[in-house]
Short mmCIF file of C-alpha atoms and ligand atoms in Angstrom, two decimals:
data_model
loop_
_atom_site.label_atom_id
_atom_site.label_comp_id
_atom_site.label_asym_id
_atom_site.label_seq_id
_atom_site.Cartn_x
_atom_site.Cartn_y
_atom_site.Cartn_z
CA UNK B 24 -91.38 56.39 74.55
CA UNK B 25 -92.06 59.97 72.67
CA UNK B 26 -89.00 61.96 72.55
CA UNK B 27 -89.70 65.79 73.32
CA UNK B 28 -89.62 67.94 70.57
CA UNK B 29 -89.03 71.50 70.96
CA UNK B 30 -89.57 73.47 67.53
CA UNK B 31 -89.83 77.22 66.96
CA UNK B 32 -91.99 78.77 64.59
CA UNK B 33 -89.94 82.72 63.55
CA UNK B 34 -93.21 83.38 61.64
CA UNK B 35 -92.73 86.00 59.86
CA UNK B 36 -89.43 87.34 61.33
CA UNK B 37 -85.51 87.02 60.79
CA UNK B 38 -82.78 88.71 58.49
CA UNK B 39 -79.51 86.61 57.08
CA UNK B 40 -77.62 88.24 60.20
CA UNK B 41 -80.24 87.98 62.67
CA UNK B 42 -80.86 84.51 61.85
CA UNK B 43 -77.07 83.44 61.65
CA UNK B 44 -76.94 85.35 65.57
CA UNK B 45 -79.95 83.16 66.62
CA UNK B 46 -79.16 79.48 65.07
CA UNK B 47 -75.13 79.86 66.34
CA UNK B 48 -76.47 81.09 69.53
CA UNK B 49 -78.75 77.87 69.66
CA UNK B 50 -75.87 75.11 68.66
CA UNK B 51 -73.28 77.14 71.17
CA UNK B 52 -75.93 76.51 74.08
CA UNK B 53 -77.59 73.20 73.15
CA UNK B 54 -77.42 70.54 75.54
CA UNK B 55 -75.80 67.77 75.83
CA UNK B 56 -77.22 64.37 75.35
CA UNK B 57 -80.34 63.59 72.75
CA UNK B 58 -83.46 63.35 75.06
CA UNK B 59 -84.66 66.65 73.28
CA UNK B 60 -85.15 67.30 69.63
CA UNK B 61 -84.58 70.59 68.36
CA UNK B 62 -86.38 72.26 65.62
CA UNK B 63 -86.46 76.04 63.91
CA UNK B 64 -89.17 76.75 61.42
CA UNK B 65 -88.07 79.31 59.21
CA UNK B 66 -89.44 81.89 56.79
CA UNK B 67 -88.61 79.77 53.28
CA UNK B 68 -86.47 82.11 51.53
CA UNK B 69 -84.21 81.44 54.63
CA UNK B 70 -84.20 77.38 54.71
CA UNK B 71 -81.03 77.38 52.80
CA UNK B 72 -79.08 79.06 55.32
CA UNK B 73 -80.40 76.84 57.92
CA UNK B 74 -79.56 73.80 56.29
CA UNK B 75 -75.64 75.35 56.21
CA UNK B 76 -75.77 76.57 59.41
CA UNK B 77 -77.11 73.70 60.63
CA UNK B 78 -75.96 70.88 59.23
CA UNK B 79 -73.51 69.50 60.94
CA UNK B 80 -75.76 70.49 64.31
CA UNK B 81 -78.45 68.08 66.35
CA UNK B 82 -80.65 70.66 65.16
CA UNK B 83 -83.54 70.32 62.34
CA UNK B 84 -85.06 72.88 60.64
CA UNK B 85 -88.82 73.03 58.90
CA UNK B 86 -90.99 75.50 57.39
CA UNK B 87 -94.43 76.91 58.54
CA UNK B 88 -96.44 76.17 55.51
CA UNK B 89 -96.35 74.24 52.44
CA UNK B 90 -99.07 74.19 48.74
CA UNK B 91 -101.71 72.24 48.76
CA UNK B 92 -100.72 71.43 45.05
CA UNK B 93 -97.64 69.59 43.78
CA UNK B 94 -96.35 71.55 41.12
CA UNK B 95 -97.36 73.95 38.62
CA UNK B 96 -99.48 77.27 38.20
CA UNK B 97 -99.76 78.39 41.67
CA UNK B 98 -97.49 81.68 41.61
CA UNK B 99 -96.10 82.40 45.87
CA UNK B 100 -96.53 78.45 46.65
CA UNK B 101 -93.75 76.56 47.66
CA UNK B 102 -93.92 73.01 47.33
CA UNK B 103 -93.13 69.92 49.45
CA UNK B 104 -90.76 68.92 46.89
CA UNK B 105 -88.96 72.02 47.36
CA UNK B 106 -88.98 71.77 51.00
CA UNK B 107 -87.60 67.95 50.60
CA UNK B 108 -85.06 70.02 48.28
CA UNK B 109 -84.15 72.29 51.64
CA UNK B 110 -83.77 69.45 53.64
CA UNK B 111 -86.58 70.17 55.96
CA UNK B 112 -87.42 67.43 58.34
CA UNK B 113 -91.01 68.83 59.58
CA UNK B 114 -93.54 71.34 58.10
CA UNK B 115 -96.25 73.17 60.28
CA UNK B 116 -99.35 73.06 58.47
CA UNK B 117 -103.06 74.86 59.43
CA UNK B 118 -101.15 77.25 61.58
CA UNK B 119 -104.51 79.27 63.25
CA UNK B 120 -103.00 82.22 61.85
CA UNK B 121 -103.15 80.64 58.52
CA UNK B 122 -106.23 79.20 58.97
CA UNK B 123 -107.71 82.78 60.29
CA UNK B 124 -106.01 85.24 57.72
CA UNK B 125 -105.83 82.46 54.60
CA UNK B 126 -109.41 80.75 55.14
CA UNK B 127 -107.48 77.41 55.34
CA UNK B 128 -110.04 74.59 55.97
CA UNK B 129 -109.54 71.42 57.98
CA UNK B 130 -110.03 69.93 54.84
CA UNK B 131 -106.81 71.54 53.34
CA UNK B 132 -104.97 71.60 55.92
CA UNK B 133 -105.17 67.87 55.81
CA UNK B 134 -104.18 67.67 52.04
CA UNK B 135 -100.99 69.74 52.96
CA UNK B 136 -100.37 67.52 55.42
CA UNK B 137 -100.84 64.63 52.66
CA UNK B 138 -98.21 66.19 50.35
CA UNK B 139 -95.46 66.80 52.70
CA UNK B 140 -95.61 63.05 54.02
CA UNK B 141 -95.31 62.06 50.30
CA UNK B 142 -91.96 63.74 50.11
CA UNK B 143 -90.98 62.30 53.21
CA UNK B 144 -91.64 65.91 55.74
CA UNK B 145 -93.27 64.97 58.95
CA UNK B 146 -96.05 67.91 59.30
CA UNK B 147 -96.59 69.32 62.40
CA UNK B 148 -100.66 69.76 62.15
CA UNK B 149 -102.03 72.82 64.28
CA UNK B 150 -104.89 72.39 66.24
CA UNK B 151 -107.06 75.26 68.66
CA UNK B 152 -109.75 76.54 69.80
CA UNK B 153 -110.84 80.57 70.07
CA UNK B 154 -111.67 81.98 73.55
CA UNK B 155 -115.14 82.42 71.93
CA UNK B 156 -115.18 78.80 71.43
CA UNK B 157 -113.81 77.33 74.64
CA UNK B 158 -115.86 79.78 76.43
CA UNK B 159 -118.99 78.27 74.64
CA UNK B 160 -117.47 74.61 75.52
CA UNK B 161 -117.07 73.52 71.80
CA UNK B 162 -113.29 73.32 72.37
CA UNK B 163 -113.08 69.41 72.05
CA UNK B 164 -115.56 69.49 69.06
CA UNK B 165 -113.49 72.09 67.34
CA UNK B 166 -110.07 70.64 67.72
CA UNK B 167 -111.56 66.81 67.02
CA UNK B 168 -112.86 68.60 63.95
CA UNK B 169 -109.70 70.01 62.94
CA UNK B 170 -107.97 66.40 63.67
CA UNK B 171 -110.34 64.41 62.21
CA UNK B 172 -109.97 65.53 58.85
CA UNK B 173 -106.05 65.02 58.82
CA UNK B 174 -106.52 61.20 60.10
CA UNK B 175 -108.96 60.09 57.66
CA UNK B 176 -106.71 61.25 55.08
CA UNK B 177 -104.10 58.76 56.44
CA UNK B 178 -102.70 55.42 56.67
CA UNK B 179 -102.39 54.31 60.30
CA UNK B 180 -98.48 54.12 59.20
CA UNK B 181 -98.44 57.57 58.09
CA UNK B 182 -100.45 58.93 61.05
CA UNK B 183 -97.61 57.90 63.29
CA UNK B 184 -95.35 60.19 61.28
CA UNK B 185 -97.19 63.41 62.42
CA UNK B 186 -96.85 65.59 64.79
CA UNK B 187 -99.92 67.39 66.57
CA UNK B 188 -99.96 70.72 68.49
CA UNK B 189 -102.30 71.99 70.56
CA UNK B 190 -102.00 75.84 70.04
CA UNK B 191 -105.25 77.63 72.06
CA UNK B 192 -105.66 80.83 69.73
CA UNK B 193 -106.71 82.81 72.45
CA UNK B 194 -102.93 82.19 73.86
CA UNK B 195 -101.12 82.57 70.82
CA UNK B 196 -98.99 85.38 71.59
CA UNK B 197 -101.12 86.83 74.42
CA UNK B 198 -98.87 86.01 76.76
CA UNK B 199 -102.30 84.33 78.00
CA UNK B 200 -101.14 80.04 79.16
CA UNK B 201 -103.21 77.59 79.60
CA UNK B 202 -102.63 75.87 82.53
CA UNK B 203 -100.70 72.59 82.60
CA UNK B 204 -103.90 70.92 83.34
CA UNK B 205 -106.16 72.79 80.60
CA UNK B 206 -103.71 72.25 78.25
CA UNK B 207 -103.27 68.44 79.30
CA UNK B 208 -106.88 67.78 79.17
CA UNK B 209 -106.91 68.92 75.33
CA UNK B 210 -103.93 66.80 74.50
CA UNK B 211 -105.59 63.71 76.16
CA UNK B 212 -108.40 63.88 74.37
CA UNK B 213 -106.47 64.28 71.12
CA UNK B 214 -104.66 61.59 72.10
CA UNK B 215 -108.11 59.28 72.41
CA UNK B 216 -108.94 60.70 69.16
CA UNK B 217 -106.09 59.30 68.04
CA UNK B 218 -106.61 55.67 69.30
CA UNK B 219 -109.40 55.23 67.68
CA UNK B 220 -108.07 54.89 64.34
CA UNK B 221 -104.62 53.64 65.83
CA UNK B 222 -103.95 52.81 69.10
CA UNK B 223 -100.32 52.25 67.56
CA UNK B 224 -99.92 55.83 66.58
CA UNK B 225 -101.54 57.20 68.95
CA UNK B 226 -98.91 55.85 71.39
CA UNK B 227 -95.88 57.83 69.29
CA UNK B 228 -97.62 61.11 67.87
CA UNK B 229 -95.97 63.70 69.64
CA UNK B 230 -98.48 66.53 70.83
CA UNK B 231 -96.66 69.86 71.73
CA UNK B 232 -98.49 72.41 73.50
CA UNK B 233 -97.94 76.23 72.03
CA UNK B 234 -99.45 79.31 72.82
CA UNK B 235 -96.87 81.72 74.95
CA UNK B 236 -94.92 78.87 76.09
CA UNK B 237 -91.27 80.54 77.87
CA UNK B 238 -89.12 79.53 80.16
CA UNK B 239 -91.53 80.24 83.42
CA UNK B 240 -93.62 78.19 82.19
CA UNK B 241 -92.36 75.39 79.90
CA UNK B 242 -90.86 73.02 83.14
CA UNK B 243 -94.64 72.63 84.46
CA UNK B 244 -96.42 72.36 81.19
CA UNK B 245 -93.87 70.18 79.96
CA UNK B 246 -94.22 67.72 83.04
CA UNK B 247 -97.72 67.36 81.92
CA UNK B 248 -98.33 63.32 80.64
CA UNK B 249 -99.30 63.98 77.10
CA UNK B 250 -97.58 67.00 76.62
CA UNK B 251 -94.90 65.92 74.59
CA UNK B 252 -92.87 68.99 73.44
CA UNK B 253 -93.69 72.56 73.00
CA UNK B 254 -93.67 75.12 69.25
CA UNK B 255 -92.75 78.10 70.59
CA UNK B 256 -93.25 81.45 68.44
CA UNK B 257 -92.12 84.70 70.43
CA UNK B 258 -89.43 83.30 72.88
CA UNK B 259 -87.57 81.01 70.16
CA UNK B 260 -86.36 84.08 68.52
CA UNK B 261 -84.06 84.47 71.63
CA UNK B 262 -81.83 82.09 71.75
CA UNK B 263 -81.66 82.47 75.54
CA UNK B 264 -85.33 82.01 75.96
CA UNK B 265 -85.28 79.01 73.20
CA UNK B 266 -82.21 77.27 75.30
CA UNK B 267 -83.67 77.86 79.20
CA UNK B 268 -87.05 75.90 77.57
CA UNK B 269 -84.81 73.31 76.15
CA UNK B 270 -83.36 73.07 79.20
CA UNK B 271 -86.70 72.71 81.25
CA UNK B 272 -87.26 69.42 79.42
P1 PGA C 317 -96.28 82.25 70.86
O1 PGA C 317 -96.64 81.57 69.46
O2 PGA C 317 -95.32 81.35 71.56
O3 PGA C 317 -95.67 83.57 70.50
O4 PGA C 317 -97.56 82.40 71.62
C1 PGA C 317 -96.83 80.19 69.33
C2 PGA C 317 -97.24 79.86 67.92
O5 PGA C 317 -98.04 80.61 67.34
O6 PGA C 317 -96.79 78.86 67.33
#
């Protein structure tokens, strides 16, 4: 049994107010019952104030990126230390906008993901295609690609700690969706990618589906077999939006 997970990713958005508006909003509206886990991923200079606001909520909180490195000489980075320091639960790593505007290779990506299980962060590991590439049917080459090199990083115990989503760039913000079933044939086949390094983990890895998920939307998508969950970028900065997909669970 895979419990949903609905996380937000702010990107690169939120103010001290703003962000106090938007997590009270969320905890005020939340559900009842804990058949969906919630999850904000924040800019990092705000991960403080979500662990306050937060802590005594259902809610986690995560960032969107963590250093490839440890510790040491790398001026900007944040570490996975310092994450574990914030409390963060999860950490979204090879992001496509990372991996489009910050060259981030599979290879990398898979090393962050390395470092935040080592302190104990679960990293939710982006995975899509372009519309280029789906259009030129490499999409399950490209995103096996992408998985691949996080799971032969990995112990079969630490795969089952990740989570995978399945963000199709060329829906990222579009307000282009896949359909339930486009979207479900991806995550199946990540699932069988999976398998065959752990049938085990592939039976709890959670694989969300993002890429202009709302509320119209989320309730079918959602419904979808291996579609365990949703990271949602424009609509979780409404708390509105963020609760009615919540709710669709
Ligand atoms: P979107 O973003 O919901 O605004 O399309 C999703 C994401 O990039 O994680």
């Amino acid at each position: 049994m895979r419990r949903t997970l609905i996380a937000g990713n702010w990107k690169m958005n939120g103010s001290f107010s703003a962000n106090q508006t938007l997590l009270t909003g969320i905890i005020a509206g939340l559900p009842v019952g804990d058949a969906v886990e919630t999850l904000v991923c924040a800019p990092a200079p705000y991960l403080a104030q979500c662990a306050d606001v937060l802590e005594k909520s259902s809610v986690a909180w995560g960032a969107q990126d963590v250093s490839d490195h440890a510790k040491g000489a790398f001026t900007g980075e944040v570490s996975a230390a310092m994450l574990a320091d914030c409390r963060c639960k999860y950490v979204i790593v090879g992001h496509s906008e990372r991996r489009a505007y910050h060259a981030e290779s599979n290879e990398l990506v898979a090393q962050k993901a390395v470092l935040a299980l080592s302190e104990n962060i679960m990293p939710v590991v982006c995975v899509g295609e372009t519309l280029e590439q789906r259009e030129s049917g490499a999409t399950n080459e490209v995103v096996a690609a992408q998985l691949q090199a996080v799971i032969d990083v990995l112990t079969d115990g630490q795969l089952a700690r990740v989570v995978v989503a399945y963000e199709p760039v060329w829906a990222i913000g579009t307000g282009k969706t896949a359909t339930p079933q486009m979207a479900q044939d991806v995550h199946a086949f990540l699932r069988s990618q999976l398998a065959i390094k752990s049938v085990a983990a592939a039976n709890v890895v959670r694989i969300l589906y993002g890429g202009s998920m709302k509320p119209e939307n989320a309730k079918e998508l959602l419904a979808m077999e291996d579609i365990d969950g949703g990271l949602i970028g424009g609509a979780a900065l409404s708390p509105v939006d963020f609760l009615a997909i919540i709710s669709a669970c």
